Coordinates of C-alpha atoms in Angstrom, one line a residue:
X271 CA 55.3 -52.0 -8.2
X272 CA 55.9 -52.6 -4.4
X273 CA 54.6 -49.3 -3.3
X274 CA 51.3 -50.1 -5.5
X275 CA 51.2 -53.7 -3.4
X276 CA 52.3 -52.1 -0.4
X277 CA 49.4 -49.5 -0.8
X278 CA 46.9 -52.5 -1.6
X279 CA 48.1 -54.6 1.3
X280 CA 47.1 -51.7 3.6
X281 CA 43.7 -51.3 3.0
X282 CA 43.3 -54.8 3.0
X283 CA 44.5 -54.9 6.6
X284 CA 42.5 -51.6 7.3
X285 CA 39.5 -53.5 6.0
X286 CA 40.3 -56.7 8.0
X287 CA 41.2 -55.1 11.1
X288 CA 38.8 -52.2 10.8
X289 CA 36.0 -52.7 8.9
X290 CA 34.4 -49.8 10.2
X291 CA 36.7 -47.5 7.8
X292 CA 35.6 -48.8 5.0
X293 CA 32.3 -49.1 5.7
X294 CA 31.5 -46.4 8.4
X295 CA 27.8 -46.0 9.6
X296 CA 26.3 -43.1 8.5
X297 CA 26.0 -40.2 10.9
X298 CA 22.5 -39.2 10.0
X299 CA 20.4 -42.0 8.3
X300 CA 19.9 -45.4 8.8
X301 CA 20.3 -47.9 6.2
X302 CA 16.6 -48.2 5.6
X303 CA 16.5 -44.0 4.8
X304 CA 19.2 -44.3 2.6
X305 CA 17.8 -47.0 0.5
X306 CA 14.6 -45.1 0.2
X307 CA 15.9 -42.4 -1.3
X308 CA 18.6 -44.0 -3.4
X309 CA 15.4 -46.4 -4.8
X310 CA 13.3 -42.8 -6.0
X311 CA 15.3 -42.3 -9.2
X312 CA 16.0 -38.8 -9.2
X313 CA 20.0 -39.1 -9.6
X314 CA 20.8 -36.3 -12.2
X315 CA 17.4 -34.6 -11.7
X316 CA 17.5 -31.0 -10.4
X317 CA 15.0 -29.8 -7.5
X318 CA 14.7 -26.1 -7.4
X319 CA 14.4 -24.6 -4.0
X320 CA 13.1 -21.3 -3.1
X321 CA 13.2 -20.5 0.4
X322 CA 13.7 -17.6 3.0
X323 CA 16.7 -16.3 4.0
X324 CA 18.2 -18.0 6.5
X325 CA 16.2 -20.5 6.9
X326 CA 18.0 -24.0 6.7
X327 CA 20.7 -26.0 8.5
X328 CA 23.4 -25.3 5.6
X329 CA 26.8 -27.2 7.7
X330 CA 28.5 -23.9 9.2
X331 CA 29.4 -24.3 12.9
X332 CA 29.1 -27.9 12.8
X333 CA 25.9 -28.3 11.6
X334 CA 24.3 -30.6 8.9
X335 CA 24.3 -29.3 5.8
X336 CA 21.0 -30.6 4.9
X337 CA 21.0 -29.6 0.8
X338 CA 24.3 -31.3 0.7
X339 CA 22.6 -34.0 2.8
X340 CA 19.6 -34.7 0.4
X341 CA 21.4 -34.4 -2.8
X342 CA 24.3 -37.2 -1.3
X343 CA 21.0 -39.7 -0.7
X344 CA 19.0 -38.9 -3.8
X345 CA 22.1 -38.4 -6.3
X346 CA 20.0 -35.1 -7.4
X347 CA 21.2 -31.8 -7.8
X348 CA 19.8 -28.7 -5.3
X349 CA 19.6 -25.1 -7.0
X350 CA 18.7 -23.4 -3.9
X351 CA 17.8 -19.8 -3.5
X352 CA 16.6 -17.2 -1.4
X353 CA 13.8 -14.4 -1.2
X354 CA 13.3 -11.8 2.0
X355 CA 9.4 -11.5 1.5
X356 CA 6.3 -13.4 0.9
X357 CA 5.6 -9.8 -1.6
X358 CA 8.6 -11.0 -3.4
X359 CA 8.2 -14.9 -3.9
X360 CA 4.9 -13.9 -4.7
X361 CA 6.1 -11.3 -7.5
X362 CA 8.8 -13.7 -8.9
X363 CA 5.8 -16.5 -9.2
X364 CA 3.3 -14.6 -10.8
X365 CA 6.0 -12.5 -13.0
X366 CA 6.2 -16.1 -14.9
X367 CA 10.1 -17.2 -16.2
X368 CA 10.8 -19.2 -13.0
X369 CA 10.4 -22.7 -12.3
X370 CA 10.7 -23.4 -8.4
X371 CA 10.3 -27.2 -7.3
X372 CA 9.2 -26.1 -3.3
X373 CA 8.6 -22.9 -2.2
X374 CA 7.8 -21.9 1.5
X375 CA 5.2 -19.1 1.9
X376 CA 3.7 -18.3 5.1
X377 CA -0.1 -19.0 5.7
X378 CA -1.8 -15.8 4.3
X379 CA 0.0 -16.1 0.7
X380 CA -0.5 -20.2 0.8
X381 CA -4.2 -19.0 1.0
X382 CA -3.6 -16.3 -2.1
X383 CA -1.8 -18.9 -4.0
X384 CA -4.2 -21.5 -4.2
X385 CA -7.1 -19.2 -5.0
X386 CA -5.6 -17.9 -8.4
X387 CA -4.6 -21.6 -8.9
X388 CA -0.9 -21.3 -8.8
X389 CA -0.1 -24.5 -5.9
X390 CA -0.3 -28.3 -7.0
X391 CA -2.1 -30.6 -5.1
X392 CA 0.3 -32.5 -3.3
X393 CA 0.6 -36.7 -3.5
X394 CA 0.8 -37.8 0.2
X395 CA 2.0 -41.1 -1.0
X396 CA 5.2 -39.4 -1.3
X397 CA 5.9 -37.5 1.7
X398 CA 5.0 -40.6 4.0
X399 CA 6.8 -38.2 7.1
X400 CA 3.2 -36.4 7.0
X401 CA 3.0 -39.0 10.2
X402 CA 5.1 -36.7 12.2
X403 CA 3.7 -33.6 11.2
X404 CA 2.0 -32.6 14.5
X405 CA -1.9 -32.5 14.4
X406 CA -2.2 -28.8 15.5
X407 CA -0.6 -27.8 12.7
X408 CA -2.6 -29.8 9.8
X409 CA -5.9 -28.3 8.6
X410 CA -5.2 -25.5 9.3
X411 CA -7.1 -21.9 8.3
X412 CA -5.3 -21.6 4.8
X413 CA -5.2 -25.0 3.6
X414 CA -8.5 -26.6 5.2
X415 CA -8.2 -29.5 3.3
X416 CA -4.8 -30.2 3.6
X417 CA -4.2 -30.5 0.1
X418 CA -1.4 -28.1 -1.1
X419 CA 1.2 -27.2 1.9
X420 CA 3.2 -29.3 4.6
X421 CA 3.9 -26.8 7.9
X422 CA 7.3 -26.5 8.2
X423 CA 7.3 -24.3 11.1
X424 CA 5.5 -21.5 13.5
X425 CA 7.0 -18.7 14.4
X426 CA 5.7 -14.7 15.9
X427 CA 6.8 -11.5 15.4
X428 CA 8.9 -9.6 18.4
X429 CA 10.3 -6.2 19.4
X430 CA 14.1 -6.7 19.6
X431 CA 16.0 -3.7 21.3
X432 CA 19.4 -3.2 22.2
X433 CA 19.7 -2.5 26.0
X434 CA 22.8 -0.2 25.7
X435 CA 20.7 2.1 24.2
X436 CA 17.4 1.9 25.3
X437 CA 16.8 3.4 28.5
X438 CA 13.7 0.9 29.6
X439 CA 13.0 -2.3 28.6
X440 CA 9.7 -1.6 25.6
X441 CA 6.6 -3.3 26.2
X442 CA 4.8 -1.6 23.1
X443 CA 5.3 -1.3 19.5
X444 CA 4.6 2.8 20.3
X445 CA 8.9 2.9 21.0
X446 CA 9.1 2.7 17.5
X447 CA 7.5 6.4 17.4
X448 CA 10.0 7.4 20.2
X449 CA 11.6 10.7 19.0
X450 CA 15.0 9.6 21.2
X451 CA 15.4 7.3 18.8
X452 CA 15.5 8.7 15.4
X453 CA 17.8 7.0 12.7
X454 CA 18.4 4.4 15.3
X455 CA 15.0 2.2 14.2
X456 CA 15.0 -0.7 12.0
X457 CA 11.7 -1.7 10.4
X458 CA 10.2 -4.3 8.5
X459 CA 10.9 -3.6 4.2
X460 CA 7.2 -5.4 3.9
X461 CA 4.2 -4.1 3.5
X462 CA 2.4 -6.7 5.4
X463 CA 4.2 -6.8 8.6
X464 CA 4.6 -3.4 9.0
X465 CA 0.7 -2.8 8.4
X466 CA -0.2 -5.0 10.9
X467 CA 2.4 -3.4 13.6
X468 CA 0.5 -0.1 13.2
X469 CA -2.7 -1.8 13.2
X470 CA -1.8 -3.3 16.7
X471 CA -0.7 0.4 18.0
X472 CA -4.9 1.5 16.4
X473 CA -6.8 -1.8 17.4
X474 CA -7.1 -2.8 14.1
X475 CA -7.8 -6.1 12.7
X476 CA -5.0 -7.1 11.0
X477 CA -7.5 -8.6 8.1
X478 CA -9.4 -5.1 7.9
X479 CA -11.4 -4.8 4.8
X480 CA -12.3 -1.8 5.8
X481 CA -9.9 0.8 3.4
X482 CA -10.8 3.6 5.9
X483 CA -8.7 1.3 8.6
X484 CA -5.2 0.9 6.2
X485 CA -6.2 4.7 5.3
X486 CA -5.1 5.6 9.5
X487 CA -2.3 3.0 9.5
X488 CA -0.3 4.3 6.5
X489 CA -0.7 8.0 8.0
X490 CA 0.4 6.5 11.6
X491 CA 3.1 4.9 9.4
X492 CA 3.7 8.4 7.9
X493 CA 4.0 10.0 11.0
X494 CA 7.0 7.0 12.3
X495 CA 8.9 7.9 9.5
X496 CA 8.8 11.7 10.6
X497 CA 9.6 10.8 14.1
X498 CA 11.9 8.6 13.7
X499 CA 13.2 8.0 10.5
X500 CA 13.5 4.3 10.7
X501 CA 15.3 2.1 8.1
X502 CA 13.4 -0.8 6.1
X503 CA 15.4 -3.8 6.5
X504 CA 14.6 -7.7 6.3
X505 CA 17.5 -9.7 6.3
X506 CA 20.2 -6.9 6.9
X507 CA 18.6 -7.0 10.3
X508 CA 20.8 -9.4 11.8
X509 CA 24.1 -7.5 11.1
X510 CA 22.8 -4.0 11.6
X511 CA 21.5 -5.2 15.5
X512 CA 24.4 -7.4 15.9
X513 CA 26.9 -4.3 15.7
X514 CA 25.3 -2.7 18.3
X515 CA 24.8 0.5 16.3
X516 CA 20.9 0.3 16.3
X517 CA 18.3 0.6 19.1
X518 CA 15.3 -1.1 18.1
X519 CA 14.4 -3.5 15.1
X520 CA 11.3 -5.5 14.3
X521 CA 11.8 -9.3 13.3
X522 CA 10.8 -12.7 14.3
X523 CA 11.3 -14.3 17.5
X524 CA 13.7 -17.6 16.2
X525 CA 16.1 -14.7 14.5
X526 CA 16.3 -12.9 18.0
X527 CA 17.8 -15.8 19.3
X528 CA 20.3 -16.0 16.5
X529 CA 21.2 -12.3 17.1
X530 CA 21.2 -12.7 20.7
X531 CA 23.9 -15.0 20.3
X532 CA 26.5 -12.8 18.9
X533 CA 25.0 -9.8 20.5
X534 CA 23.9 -10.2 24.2
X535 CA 23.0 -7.1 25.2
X536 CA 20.1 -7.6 22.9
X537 CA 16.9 -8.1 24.5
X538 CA 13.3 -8.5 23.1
X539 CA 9.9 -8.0 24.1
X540 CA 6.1 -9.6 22.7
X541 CA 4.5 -6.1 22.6
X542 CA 1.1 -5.2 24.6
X543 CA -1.0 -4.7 21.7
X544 CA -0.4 -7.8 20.0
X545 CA 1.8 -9.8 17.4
X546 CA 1.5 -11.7 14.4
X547 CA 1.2 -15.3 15.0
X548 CA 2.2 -17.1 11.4
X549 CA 2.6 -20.8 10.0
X550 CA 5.7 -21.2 7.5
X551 CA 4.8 -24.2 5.2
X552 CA 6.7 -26.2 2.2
X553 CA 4.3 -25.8 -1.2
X554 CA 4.7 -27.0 -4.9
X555 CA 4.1 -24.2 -7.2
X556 CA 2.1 -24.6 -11.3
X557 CA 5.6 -23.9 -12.8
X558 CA 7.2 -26.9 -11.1
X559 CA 9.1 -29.3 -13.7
X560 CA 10.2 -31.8 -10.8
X561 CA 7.0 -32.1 -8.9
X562 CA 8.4 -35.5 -7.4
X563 CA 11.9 -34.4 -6.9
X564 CA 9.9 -31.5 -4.8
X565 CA 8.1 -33.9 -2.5
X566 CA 11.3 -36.0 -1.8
X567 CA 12.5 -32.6 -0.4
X568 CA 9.6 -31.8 1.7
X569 CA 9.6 -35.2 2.9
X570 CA 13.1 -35.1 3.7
X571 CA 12.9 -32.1 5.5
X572 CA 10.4 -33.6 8.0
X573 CA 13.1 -36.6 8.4
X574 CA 13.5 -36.1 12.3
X575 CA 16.9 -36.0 12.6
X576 CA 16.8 -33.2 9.5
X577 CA 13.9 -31.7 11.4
X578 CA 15.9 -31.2 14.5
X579 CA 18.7 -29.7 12.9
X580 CA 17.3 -27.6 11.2
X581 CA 15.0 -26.2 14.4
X582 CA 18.3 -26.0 16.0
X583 CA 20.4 -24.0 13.6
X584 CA 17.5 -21.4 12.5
X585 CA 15.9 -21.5 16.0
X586 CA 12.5 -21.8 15.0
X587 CA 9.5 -24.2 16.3
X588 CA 8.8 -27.3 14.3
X589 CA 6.0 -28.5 12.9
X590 CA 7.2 -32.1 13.7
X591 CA 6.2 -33.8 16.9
X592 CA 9.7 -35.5 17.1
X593 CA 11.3 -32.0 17.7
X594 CA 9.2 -30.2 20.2
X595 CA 9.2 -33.3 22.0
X596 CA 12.9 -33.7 22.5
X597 CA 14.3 -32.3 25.6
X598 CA 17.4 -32.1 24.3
X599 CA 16.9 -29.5 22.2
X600 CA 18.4 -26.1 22.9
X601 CA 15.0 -24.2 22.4
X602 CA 12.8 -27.1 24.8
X603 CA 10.4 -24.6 26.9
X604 CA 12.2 -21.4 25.5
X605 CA 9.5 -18.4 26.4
X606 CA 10.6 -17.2 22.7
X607 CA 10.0 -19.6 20.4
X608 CA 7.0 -21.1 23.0
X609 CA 5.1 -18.0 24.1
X610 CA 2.3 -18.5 26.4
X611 CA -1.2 -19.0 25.3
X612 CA -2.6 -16.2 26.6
X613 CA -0.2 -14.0 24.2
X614 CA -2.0 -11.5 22.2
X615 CA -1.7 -12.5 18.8
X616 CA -3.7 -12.8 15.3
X617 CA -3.0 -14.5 12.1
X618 CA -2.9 -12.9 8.4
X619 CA -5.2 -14.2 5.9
X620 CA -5.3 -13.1 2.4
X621 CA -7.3 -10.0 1.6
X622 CA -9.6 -8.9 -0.9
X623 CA -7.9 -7.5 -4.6
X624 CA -8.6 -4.2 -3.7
X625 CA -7.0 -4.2 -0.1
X626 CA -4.2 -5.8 -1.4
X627 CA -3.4 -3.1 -4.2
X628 CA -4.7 -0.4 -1.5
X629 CA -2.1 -1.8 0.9
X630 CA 0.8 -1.7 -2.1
X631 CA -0.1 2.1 -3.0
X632 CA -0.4 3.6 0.3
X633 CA 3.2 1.5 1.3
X634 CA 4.8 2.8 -1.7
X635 CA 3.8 5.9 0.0
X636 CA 4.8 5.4 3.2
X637 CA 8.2 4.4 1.7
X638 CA 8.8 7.5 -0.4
X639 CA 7.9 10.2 2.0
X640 CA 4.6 11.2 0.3
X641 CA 2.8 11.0 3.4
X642 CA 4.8 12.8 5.3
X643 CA 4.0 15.5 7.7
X644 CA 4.5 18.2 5.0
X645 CA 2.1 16.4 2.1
X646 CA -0.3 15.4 4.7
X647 CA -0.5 18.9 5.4
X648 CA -0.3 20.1 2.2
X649 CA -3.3 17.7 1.7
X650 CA -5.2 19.0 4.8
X651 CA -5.0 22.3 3.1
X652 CA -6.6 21.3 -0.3
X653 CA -9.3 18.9 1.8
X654 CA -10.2 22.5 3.4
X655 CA -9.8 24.5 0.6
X656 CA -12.2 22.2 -1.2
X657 CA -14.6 21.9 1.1
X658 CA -14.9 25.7 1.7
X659 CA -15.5 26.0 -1.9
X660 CA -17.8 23.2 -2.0
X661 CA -19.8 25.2 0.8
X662 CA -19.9 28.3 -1.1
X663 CA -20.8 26.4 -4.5
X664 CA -23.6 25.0 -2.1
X665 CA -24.7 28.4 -0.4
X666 CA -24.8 30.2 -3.8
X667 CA -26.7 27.3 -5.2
X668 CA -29.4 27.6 -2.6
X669 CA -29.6 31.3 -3.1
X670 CA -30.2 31.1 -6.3
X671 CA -32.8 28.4 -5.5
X672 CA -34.5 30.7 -3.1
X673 CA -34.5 33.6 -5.7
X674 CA -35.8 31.7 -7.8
X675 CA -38.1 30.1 -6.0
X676 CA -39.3 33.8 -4.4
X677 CA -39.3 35.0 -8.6
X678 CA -41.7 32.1 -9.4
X679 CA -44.1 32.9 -6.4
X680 CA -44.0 36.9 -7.4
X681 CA -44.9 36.0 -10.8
X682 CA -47.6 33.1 -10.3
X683 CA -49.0 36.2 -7.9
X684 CA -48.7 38.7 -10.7
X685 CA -50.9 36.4 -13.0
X686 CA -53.1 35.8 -10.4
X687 CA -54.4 39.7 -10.3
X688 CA -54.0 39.7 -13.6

């Protein structure tokens, strides 16, 4: 019984003394956040999360963990998961069987999912953080209106090479067809970034309806995979580079920086010919069954102190003016993740049915070696082959035409004397 009074006497002095240990202030959030989303009724809810691989301050290295952040203010429960490609969010969507409460596809599949009706319209009222969403980044191409997304952030894609083995720094996406490195490349697993690298290389317009145009990039494609044999990799990109063991790798810039840190003899390189310039943005999907458990999230992911965070663990360029205006942050004027203007660059948009299932045939292609050097050979061979026939099908069918022709003359002459 004296222990139990002993133990009650000293948290009474603790709270006496110290109130502070009792009632500590809260590291992220004032009292006012807190109350907010305490007062939105979503304890015992569940918000389902689908995002891109490593893509959120999640508490390693001292950082917030901001799903464990949300769901201690809300009392709701986070089932967060992961996908490596807009291709595959896009495929797990329309596939049907999945509910996802925010999802966070890049600008070109924001613009496919709202024209086959698969985005909610979202209620502003409940992301009031909209105010900090810088004004560059609203209205933009894929959501005019701004009715369905919230920018989360911007990023580019880069050249990332591995000085070690890489005689001279690359200023063009052509090192990727550099013999010297064969089985020491590491390319993009989707179909759309790798397109548009080999596009760059042509001239291409990234946005090509033209089929003729993905027709030359999958054989230029083709002819990588002969030269160099590169492997398709998305997220496996950061351990394979970090080890050393590769030369180049395509990516995005904010993920250089996260390999640059446990690799430094990594450098990286905004290619000649142009990059992709792209918007990441938080959307709300048909199949949603929390729609307002979903905006709490995107609005709490524009809190600024969650913004900042999160910009500072994943190294990517914010959306929110509260971030790229603070000089504190680690990436304030970084050439990386703030390239000049004058950078070549062009955006994706979404592309016509039949491009789209064009550019998923001739990748599937690419990917399984049927337009290699040997098939497109093999193919040249056939093209000939058919056309000489076709010629001779064509030369015998005028002959014949003539003969005949010279027959029905002799004969309307024969009558004629007759």
């Amino acid at each position: 019984m004296k222990k139990y009074i002993a133990v009650i006497l000293s948290f009474v002095i603790a709270f006496c003394t110290y109130p502070s240990v009792v009632f500590a202030d809260d590291e992220y959030f004032t009292d006012e956040q807190i109350a907010y989303y305490k007062n939105l009724g979503l304890q015992g809810t569940t918000v389902n999360v689908y995002n891109w691989g490593e893509y959120i301050s999640d508490g390693s290295e001292g950082s917030m963990d901001v799903v464990s952040e949300f769901e201690r203010l809300t009392g709701a429960v986070v089932n967060y998961t992961n996908f490596e490609s807009n291709e595959n969010m896009y495929s797990k969507l329309a596939g049907g069987g999945a509910s996802y409460d925010v999802i966070v596809p890049s600008d070109y599949m924001i613009e496919r999912l709202i024209d086959e009706d698969m985005l909610l319209p979202l209620d502003y009222d409940n992301i009031p953080n909209m105010k900090y969403i810088s004004k560059k980044f609203q209205n933009l191409f894929y959501d005019p209106e701004q009715i369905y997304s919230v920018c989360f952030n911007v990023g580019t894609t880069v050249l990332i090479y591995n000085k070690k083995l890489v005689s001279e720094p690359p200023d063009s996406w052509k090192a990727l067809w550099d013999e010297q490195y064969k089985g020491k490349v590491l390319m993009f697993n989707n179909s759309r970034d790798a397109f548009a690298i080999a596009q760059a290389v042509l001239g291409k317009n990234f946005n090509s309806t033209v089929e003729q145009d993905w027709v030359e990039c999958a054989q230029l494609l083709a002819e990588q995979k002969d030269k160099t044999n590169p492997v398709y990799v998305m997220d496996e990109v950061f351990n394979l580079m970090e080890s050393g063991e590769y030369a180049l790798a395509t990516y995005y810039a904010g993920d250089y920086l996260l390999m640059y840190e446990n690799n430094e003899d990594l450098g990286y390189c905004f290619p000649k010919e142009g990059i992709n310039y792209f918007y990441d943005a938080f959307c709300i999907p048909v199949c949603s069954k929390n729609k307002r458990g979903g905006e709490a999230f995107i609005n709490f992911m524009h809190e600024p102190q969650v913004a900042f965070e999160n910009s500072e663990y994943i190294y990517y360029r914010s959306a929110n003016t509260t971030v790229e205006k603070n000089e504190e942050s680690s990436l304030y004027g970084s050439e990386v993740i703030y390239p000049t203007d004058d950078l070549s660059s062009q955006y994706f948009k979404n592309l016509p049915q039949n491009i789209i299932e064009l550019e998923n045939n001739l990748w599937t292609q690419v990917k399984s070696g049927n337009l290699s050097a040997d098939s497109r050979e093999q193919d040249r061979k056939i093209y000939i082959e058919c056309a000489v026939i076709s010629v001779a099908i064509i030369v015998v069918a005028i002959a014949k035409l003539i003969s005949n022709v010279k027959k029905k003359r002799e004969e309307d002459l024969s009558d004629l004397y007759d």
